[in-house]
Short mmCIF file of C-alpha atoms in Angstrom, two decimals:
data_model
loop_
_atom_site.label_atom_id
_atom_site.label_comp_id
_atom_site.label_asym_id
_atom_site.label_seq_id
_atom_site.Cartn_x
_atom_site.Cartn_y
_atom_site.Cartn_z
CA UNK A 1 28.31 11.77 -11.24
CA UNK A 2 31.17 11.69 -14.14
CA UNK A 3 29.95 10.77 -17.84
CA UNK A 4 31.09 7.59 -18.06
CA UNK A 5 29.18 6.41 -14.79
CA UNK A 6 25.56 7.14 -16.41
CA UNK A 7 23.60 4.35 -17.14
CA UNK A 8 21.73 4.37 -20.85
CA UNK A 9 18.46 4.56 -21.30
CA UNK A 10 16.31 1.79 -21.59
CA UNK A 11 15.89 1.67 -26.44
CA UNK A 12 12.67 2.87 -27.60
CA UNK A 13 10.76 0.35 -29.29
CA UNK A 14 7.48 0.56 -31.41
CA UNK A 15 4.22 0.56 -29.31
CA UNK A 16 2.41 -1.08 -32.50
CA UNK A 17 -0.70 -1.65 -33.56
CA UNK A 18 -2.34 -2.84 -30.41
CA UNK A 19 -0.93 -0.10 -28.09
CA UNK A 20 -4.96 0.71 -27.06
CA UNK A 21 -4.64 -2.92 -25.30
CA UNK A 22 -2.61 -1.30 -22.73
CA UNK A 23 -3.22 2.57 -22.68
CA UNK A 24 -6.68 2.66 -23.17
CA UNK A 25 -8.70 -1.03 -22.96
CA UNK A 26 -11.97 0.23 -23.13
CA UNK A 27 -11.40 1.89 -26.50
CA UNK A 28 -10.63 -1.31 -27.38
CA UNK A 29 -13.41 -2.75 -25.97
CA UNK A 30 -11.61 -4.25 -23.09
CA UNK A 31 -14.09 -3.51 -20.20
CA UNK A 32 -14.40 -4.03 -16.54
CA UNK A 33 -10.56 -3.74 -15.98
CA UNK A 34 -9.81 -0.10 -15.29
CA UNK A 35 -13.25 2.05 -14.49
CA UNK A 36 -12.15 4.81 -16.74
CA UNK A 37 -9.40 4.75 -19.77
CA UNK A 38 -6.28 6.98 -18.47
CA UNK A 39 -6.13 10.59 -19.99
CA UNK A 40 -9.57 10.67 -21.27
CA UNK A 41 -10.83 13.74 -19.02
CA UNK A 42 -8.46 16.67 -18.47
CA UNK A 43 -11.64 19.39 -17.14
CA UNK A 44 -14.20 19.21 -14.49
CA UNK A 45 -16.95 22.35 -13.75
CA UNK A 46 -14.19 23.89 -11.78
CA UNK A 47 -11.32 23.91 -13.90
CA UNK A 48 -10.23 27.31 -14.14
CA UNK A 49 -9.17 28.91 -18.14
CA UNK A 50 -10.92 29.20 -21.55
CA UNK A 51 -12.62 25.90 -22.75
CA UNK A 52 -10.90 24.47 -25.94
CA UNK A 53 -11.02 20.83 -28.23
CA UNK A 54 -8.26 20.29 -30.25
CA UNK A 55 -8.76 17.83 -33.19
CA UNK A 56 -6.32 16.49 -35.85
CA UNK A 57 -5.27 13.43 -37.85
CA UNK A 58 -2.04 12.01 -38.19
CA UNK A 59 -0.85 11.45 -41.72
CA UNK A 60 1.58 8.92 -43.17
CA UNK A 61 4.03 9.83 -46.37
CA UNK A 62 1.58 8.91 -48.66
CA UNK A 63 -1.06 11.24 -47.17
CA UNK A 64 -3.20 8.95 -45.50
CA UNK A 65 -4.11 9.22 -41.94
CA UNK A 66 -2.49 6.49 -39.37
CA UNK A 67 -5.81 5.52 -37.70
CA UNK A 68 -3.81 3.50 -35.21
CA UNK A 69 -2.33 6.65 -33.68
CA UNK A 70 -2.41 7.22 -29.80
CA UNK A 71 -1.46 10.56 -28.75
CA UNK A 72 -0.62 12.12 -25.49
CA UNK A 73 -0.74 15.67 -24.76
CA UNK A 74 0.70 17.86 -21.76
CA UNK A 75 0.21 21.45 -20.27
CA UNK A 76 -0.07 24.21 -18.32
CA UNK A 77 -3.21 25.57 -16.16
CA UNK A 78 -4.60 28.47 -17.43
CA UNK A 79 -1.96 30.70 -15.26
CA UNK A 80 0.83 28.81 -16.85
CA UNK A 81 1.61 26.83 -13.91
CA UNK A 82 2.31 22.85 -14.73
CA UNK A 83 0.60 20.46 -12.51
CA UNK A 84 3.69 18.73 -11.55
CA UNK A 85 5.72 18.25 -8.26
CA UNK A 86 8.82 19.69 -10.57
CA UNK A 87 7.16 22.85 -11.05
CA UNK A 88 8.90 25.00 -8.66
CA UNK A 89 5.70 27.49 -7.73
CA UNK A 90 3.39 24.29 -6.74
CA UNK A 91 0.04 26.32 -6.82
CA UNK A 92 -1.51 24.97 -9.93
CA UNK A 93 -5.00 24.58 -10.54
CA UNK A 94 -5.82 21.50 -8.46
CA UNK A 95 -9.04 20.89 -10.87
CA UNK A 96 -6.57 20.52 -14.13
CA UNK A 97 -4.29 17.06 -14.16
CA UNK A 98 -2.52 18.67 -17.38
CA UNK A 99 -2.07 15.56 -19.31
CA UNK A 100 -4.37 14.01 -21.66
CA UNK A 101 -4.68 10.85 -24.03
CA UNK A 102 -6.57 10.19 -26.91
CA UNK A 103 -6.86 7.34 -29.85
CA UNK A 104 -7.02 8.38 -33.17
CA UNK A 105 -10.56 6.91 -34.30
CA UNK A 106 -10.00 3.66 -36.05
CA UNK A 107 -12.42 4.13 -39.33
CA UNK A 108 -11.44 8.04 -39.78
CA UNK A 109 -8.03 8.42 -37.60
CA UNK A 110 -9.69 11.71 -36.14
CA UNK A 111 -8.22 12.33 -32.62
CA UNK A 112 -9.76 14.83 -30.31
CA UNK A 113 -9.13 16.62 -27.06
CA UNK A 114 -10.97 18.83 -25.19
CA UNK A 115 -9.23 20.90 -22.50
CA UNK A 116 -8.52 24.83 -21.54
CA UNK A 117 -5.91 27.40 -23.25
CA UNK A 118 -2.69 26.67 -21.60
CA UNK A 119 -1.27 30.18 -19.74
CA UNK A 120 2.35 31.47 -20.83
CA UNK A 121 4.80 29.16 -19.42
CA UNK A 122 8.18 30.77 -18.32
CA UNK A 123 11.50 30.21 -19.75
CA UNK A 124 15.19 31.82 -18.95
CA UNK A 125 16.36 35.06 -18.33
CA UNK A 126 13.07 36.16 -17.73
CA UNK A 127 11.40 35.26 -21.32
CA UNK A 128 7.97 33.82 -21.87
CA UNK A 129 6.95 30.79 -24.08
CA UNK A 130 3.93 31.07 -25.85
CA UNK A 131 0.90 29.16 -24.87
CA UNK A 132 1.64 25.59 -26.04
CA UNK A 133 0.82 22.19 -25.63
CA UNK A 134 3.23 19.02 -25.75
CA UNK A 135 2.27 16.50 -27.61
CA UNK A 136 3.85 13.34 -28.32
CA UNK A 137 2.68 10.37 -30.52
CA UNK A 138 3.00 6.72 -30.97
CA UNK A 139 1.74 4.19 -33.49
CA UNK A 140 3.28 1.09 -35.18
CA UNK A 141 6.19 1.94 -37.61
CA UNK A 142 6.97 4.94 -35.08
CA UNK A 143 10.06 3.31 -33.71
CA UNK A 144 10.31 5.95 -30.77
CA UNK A 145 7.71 8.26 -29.90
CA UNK A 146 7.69 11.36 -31.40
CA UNK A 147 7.23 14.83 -29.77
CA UNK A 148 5.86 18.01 -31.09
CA UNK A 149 4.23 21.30 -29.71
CA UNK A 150 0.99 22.58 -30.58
CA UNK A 151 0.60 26.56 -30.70
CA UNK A 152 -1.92 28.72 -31.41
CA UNK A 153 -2.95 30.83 -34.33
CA UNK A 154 -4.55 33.86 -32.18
CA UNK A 155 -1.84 34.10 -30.29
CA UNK A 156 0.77 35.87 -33.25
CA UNK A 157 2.14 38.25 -30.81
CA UNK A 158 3.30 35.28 -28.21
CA UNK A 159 4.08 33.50 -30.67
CA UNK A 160 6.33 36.02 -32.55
CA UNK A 161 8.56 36.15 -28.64
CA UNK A 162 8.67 32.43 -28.50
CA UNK A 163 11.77 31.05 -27.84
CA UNK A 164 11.50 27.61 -29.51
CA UNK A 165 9.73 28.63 -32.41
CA UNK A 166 12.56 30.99 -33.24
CA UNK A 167 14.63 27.97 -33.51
CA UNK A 168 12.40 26.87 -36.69
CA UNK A 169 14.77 26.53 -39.93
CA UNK A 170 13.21 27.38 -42.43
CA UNK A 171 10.91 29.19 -40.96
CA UNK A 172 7.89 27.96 -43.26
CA UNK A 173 7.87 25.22 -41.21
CA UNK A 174 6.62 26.85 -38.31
CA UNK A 175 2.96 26.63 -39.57
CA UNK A 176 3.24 23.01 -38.70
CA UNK A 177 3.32 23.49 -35.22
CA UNK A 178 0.28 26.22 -35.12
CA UNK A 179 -2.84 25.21 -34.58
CA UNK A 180 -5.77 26.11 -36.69
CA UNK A 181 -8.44 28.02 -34.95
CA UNK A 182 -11.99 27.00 -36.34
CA UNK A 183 -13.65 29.64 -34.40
CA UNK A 184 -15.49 29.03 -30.95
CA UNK A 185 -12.69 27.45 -28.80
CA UNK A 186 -11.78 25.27 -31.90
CA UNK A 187 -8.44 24.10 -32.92
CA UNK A 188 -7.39 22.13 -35.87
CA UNK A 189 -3.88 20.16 -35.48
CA UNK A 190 -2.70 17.99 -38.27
CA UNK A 191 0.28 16.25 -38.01
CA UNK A 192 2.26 14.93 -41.02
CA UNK A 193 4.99 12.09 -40.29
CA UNK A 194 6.58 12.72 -43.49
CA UNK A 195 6.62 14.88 -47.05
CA UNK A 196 6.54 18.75 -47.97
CA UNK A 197 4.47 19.66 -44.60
CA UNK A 198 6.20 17.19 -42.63
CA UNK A 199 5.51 18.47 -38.59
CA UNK A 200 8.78 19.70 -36.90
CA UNK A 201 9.60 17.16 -34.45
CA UNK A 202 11.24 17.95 -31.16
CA UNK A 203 14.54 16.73 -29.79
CA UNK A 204 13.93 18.11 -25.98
CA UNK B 1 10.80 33.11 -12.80
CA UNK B 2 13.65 31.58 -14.17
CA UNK B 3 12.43 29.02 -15.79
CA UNK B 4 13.74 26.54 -14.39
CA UNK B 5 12.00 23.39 -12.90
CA UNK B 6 12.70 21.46 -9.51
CA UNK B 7 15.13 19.21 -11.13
CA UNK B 8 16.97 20.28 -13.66
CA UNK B 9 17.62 20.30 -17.40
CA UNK B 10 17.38 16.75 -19.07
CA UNK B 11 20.42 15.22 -20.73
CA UNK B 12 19.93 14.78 -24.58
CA UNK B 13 18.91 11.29 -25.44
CA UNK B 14 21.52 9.22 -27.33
CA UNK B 15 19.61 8.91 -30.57
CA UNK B 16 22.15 6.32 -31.92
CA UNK B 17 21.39 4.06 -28.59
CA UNK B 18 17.70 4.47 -29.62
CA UNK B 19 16.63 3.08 -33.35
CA UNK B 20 16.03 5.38 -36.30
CA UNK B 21 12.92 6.59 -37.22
CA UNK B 22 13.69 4.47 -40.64
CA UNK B 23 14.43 1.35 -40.09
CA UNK B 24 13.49 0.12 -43.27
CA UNK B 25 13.17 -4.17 -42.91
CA UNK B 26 10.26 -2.82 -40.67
CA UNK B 27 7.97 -2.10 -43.39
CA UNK B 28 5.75 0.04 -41.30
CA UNK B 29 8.39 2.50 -40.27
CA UNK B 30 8.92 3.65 -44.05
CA UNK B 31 6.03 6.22 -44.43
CA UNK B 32 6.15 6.86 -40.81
CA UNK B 33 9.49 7.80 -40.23
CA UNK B 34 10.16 11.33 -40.37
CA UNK B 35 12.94 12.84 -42.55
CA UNK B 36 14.37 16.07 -41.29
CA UNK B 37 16.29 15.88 -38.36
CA UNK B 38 14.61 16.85 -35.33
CA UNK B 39 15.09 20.30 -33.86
CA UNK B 40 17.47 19.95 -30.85
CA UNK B 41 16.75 22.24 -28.06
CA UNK B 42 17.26 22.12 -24.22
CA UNK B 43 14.89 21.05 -22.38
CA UNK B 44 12.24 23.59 -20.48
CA UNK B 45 9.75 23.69 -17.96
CA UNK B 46 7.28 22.11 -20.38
CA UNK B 47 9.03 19.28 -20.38
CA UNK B 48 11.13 18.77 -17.09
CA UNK B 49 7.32 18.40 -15.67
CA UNK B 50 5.17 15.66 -15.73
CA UNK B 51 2.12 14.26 -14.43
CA UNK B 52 1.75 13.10 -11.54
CA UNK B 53 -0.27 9.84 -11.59
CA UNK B 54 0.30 8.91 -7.07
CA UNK B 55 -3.58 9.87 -7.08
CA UNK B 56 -4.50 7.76 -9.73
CA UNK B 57 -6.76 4.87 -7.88
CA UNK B 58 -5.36 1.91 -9.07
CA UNK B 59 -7.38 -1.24 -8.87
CA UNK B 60 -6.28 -4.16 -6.44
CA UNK B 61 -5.96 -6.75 -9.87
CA UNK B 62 -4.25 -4.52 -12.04
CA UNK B 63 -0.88 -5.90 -11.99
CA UNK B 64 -2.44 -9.26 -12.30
CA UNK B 65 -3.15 -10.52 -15.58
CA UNK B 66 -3.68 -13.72 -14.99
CA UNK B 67 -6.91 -12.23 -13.33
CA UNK B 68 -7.88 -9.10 -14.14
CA UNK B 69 -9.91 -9.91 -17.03
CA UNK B 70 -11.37 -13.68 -15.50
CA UNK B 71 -14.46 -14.32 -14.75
CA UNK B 72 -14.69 -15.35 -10.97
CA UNK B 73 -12.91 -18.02 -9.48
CA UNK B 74 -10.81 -18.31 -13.35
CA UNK B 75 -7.41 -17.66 -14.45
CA UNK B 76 -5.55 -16.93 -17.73
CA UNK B 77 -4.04 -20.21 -19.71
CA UNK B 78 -0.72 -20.21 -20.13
CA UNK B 79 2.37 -20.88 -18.05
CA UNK B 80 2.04 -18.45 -15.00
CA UNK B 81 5.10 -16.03 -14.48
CA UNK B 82 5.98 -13.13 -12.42
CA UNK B 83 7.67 -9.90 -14.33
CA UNK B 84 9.54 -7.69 -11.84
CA UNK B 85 12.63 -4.91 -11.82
CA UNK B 86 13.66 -1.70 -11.31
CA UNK B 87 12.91 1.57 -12.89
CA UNK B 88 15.90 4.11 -12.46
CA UNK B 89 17.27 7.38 -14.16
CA UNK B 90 20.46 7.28 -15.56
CA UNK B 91 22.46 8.63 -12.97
CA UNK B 92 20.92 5.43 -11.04
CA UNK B 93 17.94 7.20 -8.92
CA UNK B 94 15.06 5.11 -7.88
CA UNK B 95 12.12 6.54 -9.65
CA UNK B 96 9.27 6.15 -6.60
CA UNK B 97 5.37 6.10 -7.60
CA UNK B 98 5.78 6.04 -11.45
CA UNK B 99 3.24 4.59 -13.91
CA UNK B 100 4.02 1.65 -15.94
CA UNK B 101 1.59 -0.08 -18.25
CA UNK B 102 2.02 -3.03 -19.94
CA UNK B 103 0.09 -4.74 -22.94
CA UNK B 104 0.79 -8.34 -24.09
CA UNK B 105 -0.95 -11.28 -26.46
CA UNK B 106 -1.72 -14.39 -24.82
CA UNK B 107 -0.42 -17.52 -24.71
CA UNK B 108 -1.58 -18.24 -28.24
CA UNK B 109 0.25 -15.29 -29.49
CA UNK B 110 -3.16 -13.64 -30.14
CA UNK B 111 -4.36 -10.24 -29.07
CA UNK B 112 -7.84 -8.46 -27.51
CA UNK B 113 -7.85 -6.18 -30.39
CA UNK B 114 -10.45 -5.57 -33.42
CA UNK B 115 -8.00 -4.97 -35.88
CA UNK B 116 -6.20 -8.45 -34.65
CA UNK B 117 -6.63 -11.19 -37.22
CA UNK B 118 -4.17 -13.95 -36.57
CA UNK B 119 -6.49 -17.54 -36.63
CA UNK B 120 -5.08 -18.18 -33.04
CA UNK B 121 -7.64 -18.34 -30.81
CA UNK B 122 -8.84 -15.43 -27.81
CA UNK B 123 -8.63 -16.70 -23.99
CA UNK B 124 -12.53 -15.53 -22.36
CA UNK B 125 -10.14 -15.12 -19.19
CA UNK B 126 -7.25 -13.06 -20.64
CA UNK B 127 -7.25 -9.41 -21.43
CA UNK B 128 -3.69 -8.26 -22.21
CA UNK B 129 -3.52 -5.09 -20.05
CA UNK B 130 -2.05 -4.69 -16.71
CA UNK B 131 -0.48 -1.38 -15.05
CA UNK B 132 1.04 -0.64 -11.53
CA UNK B 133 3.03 2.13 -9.79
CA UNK B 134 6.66 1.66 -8.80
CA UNK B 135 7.07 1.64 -5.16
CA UNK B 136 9.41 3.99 -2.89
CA UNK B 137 12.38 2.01 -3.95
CA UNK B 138 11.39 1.97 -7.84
CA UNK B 139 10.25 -1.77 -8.21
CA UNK B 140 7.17 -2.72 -9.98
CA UNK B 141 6.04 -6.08 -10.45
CA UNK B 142 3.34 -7.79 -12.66
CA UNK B 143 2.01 -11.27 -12.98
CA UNK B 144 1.17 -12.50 -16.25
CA UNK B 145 1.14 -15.22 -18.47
CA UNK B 146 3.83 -16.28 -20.62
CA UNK B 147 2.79 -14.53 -24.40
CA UNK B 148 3.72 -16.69 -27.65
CA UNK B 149 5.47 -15.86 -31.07
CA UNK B 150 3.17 -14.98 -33.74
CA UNK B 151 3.59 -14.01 -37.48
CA UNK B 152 2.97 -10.92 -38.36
CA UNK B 153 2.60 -8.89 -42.08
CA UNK B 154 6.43 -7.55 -42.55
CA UNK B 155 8.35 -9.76 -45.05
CA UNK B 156 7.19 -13.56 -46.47
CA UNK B 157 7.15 -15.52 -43.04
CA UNK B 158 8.09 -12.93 -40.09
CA UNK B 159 7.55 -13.57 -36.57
CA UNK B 160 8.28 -11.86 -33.72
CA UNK B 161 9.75 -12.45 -30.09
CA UNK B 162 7.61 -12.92 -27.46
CA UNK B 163 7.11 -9.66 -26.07
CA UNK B 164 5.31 -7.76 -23.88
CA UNK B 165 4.97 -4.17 -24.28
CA UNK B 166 6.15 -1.33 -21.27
CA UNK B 167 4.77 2.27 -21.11
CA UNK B 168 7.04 4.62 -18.50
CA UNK B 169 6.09 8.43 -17.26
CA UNK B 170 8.70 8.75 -14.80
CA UNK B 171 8.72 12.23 -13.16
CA UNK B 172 8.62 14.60 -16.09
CA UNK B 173 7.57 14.29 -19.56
CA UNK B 174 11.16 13.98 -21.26
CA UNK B 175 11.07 10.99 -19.62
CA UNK B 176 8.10 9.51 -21.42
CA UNK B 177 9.56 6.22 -22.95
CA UNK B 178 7.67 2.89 -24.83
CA UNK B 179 9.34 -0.21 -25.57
CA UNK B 180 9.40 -3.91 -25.32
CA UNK B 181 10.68 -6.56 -23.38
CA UNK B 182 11.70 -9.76 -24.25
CA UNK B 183 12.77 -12.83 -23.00
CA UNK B 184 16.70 -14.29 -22.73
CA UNK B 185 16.86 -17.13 -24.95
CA UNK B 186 14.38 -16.76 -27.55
CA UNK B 187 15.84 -17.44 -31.06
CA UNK B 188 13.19 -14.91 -33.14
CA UNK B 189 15.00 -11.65 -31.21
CA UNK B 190 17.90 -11.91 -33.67
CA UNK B 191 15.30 -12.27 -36.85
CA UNK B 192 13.14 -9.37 -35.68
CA UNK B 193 13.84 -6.28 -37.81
CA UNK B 194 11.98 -3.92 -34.66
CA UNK B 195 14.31 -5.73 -32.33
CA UNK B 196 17.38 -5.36 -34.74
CA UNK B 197 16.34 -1.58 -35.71
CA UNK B 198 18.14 -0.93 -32.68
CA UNK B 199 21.50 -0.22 -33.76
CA UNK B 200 23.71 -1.56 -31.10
CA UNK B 201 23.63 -4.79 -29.59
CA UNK B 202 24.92 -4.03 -26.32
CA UNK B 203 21.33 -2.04 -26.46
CA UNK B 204 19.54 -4.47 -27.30
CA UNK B 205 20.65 -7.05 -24.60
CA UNK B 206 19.17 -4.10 -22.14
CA UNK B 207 16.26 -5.54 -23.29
CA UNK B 208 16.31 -8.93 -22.62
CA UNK B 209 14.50 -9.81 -19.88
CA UNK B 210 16.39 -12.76 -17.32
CA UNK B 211 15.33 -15.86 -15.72
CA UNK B 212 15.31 -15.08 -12.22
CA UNK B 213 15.14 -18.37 -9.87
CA UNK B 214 15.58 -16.38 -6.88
CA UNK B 215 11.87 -14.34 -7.18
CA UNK B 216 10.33 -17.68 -8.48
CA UNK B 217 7.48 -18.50 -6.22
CA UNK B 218 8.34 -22.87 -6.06
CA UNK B 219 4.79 -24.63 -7.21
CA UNK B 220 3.52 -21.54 -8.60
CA UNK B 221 5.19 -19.25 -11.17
CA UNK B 222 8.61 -18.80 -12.82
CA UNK B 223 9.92 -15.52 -12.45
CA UNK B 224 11.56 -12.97 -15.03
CA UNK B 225 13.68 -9.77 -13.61
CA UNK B 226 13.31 -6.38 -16.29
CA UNK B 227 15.10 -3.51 -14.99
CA UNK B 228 14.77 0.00 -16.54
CA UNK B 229 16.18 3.23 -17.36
CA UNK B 230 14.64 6.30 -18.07
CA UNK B 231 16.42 9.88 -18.91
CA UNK B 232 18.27 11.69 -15.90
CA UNK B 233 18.95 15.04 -15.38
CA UNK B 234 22.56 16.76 -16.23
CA UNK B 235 23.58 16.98 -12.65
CA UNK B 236 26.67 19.50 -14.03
CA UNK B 237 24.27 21.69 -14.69
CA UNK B 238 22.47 21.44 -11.97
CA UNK B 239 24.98 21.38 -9.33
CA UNK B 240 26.71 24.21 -10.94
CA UNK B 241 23.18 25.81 -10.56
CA UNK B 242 22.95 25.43 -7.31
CA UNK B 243 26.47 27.03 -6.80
CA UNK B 244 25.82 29.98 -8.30
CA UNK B 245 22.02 30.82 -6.91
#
C-alpha cells in the first residue's frame, strides 16, 4: 500500500487519574464485575524459568512518586520465546501469558510484579538481546504512554552485546534502564519521568 | 533466528499526530513529561509481539454498563446509548479478537474512584468499566450510559468533554494505544487543554465520536459509531522481505 493511502493512528490521550476504573476495578474497589483484575498473575506451579518480583516507583520532576501510575509489562518465557501468535517459533511456555499489570499503590506509589527471568530474545543477523522486559506506563499528565525496558544488573555480559542499549547517548544513562538486584530473585526498577536520572524512554 | 516476527517491523508513530509529552495548559503533564527525546529504534521481536487475550473468559455483561455493576433486575441512570466501530491498522486491516477496555463517569459526571471528590453524586447501579473483544471483522460494541461534563483541578473553572476512556492491545505490543473519545457536538472539546494538546485538528476530529441513527435501536438507545486505528506494519519492508527469503 503507497504512503499516502495509510490511515493515522487513532491520538494518544491521557488515561488520567481514574484509569484503575477500567484496567483494574477491583483495585479500585469495583467488585463483582470481572472475577480477577487483568494482568495481575503472570506464573502458575508450572511455569517454567527463575522466579523474580520486580518493584519500583515512578517519580515526577520534583521527585515525588506518581501514586496514580498503572504499568504494564511484557516478555519472554524463560527460553526467550514470546507468548504471541507473531512469534514465529510458536512453542512458548504455555504456563507463562508474558504480560503483566500492576497499580502503583495509592498511599506509597510502590508497584510490584512478580514473574520469571525473561530468556535472550533474538534480534538480526544473528545477535541476541539481553534478557529484558517491556514496560510501558500510564498515569494522568502522561499524554501518551510511555515505554521503557527493564534489564538486569547480573546480566553485564548480555548486557554489554545488547543491541538497544548500545544505542544509549550518553551512555550514563543506561543505568536507568538496569534493574537493581536486591539479592534473592529481587529487582529494584525506578523510573524517573523527568530531571538528572530521567529513564530513557523508547520510540519503538 | 532472524529476528524477525510473523508480521513485520512497525512503522514509526507520527509523534506530531500524537500530543507532546508537555503540553503545558494541562497542568499535570508539566512534571510528567519527559525532556530528552526518546531513543528511536526499529522495532524488534519484543515488541512486534503481543499478548494474546482470545482465551481471556470474558463475562456475558461486560460490554454492558448499563448492567454490569446493577443489582438484579436494575439499570444505570442516564440516557441509554450504544458505542460501536471499528478497530483497524493503518494500512486498513481488521484487527480480529483484540481487547478493548473502556472506563467512563456516570451520568452525573462522577466517578467509582477513592481519590474522586467532585460533590456529584455515585449511581449504586453504575460502575464505569466495561471491556469486550473485537470480533472477526474488527467491531466491538458497548452499551453504556451517556457520561456528563465535570470540572476538574487544571485552571480557575475547567471542565472537560464528556468522555469515555478506550484501552487497545491489538496484535503486538507497539500497538498498545490509550485515549479518549468524545462526542460530535459538545462545546467543552475546543476548551479542553488534553483535547487541544493534540496538535492538529484534523487529529482531533478522529476523535469525535458520531451520531449514528442507523445502529440506533428505536424505543431503546441512541447510538454513537467510534472507529479506530492502531499502528500497522511497513508492508515495504515486509514485502521486500518476503522477496528476498
Amino acid at each position: 500500500m503507497a504512503e499516502d493511502k495509510l490511515l493515522h493512528e487513532s491520538p494518544s490521550q491521557t488515561a488520567g487519574p481514574y484509569v484503575h476504573i477500567g484496567c483494574l476495578p477491583n483495585f479500585c474497589g469495583i467488585g463483582g464485575v470481572y472475577a480477577a483484575d487483568p494482568g495481575s498473575v503472570l506464573v502458575n506451579a508450572d511455569t517454567r524459568g527463575e522466579r523474580i518480583a520486580i518493584t519500583g516507583r515512578v517519580f515526577d520532576g520534583e521527585g515525588e512518586p506518581v501514586k496514580d501510575a498503572v504499568l504494564e509489562i511484557w516478555q519472554a518465557d524463560a527460553a526467550g520465546v514470546y507468548p504471541s501468535a507473531s512469534d514465529p517459533r510458536g512453542d512458548a511456555d504455555p504456563n507463562f501469558f508474558g504480560w503483566g499489570r500492576a497499580a502503583a499503590d495509592l498511599a506509597t506509589g510502590e508497584y510490584r510484579f512478580e514473574t520469571i527471568r525473561p530468556g535472550r530474545v533474538p534480534f538480526a543477523e544473528g545477535r541476541l538481546q539481553a534478557p529484558h522486559v517491556t514496560c510501558w506506563i500510564v498515569a494522568r499528565g502522561i499524554n501518551m504512554g510511555l515505554q521503557t525496558r527493564i534489564y538486569f544488573a547480573d546480566e553485564a555480559e548480555a548486557n554489554a552485546q545488547d543491541p538497544l542499549l548500545a544505542l544509549v547517548e550518553p551512555r550514563a544513562r543506561i543505568d536507568t534502564l538496569i534493574a537493581a538486584s536486591d539479592g534473592d530473585g529481587s529487582y529494584r526498577f525506578d523510573i524517573h519521568l523527568q530531571g538528572a536520572r530521567e529513564t530513557v524512554f523508547l520510540d519503538i | 533466528m532472524s529476528g524477525e516476527s510473523a508480521g513485520g517491523r512497525f512503522l514509526p508513530r507520527e509523534r506530531d499526530w500524537h500530543p507532546p509529552a508537555l503540553a503545558p495548559d494541562y497542568r499535570s503533564s508539566r512534571l510528567r513529561s519527559p525532556r530528552a527525546p526518546l531513543l528511536s529504534l526499529p522495532s524488534t521481536l519484543s515488541e512486534e509481539t503481543g499478548p494474546v487475550f482470545g482465551h481471556v473468559s470474558i463475562g456475558e455483561l461486560d460490554h454492558d454498563l448499563v448492567h454490569n455493576y446493577a443489582a438484579a433486575g436494575a439499570s444505570a441512570l442516564g440516557p441509554r446509548i450504544l458505542v460501536h466501530g471499528y478497530v483497524r491498522d493503518q494500512s486498513g486491516r481488521p484487527l480480529p479478537h483484540t481487547l478493548v477496555e473502556i472506563w467512563q463517569a456516570n451520568a452525573g459526571g462522577r466517578y467509582r474512584h477513592p481519590n474522586e471528590t467532585y460533590i456529584a453524586p455515585l449511581d449504586p447501579n453504575f460502575g464505569g468499566c466495561g471491556r469486550c473483544l473485537t470480533d472477526a471483522d474488527g467491531h466491538y460494541r458497548f452499551q453504556t450510559i451517556q457520561p456528563a461534563p465535570y470540572p476538574w483541578p487544571n485552571g480557575p473553572n475547567s471542565w472537560r468533554p464528556a468522555h469515555i476512556h478506550f484501552s487497545l492491545f491489538g496484535e503486538a505490543f507497539a500497538q498498545r494505544l490509550v485515549t479518549q473519545m468524545y462526542f460530535e457536538g459538545d462545546p467543552l472539546i475546543e476548551l479542553c487543554p488534553i483535547v487541544q494538546a493534540i496538535p492538529r485538528a484534523d487529529a482531533i476530529d478522529t476523535l469525535v465520536a458520531r451520531l449514528d441513527m442507523d445502529a440506533a435501536l428505536p424505543m431503546d438507545m441512541l447510538a454513537w459509531r467510534f472507529d479506530l486505528v492502531l499502528r500497522g506494519r511497513d508492508q515495504t519492508y515486509f514485502d521486500n522481505r518476503t522477496e528476498g527469503l
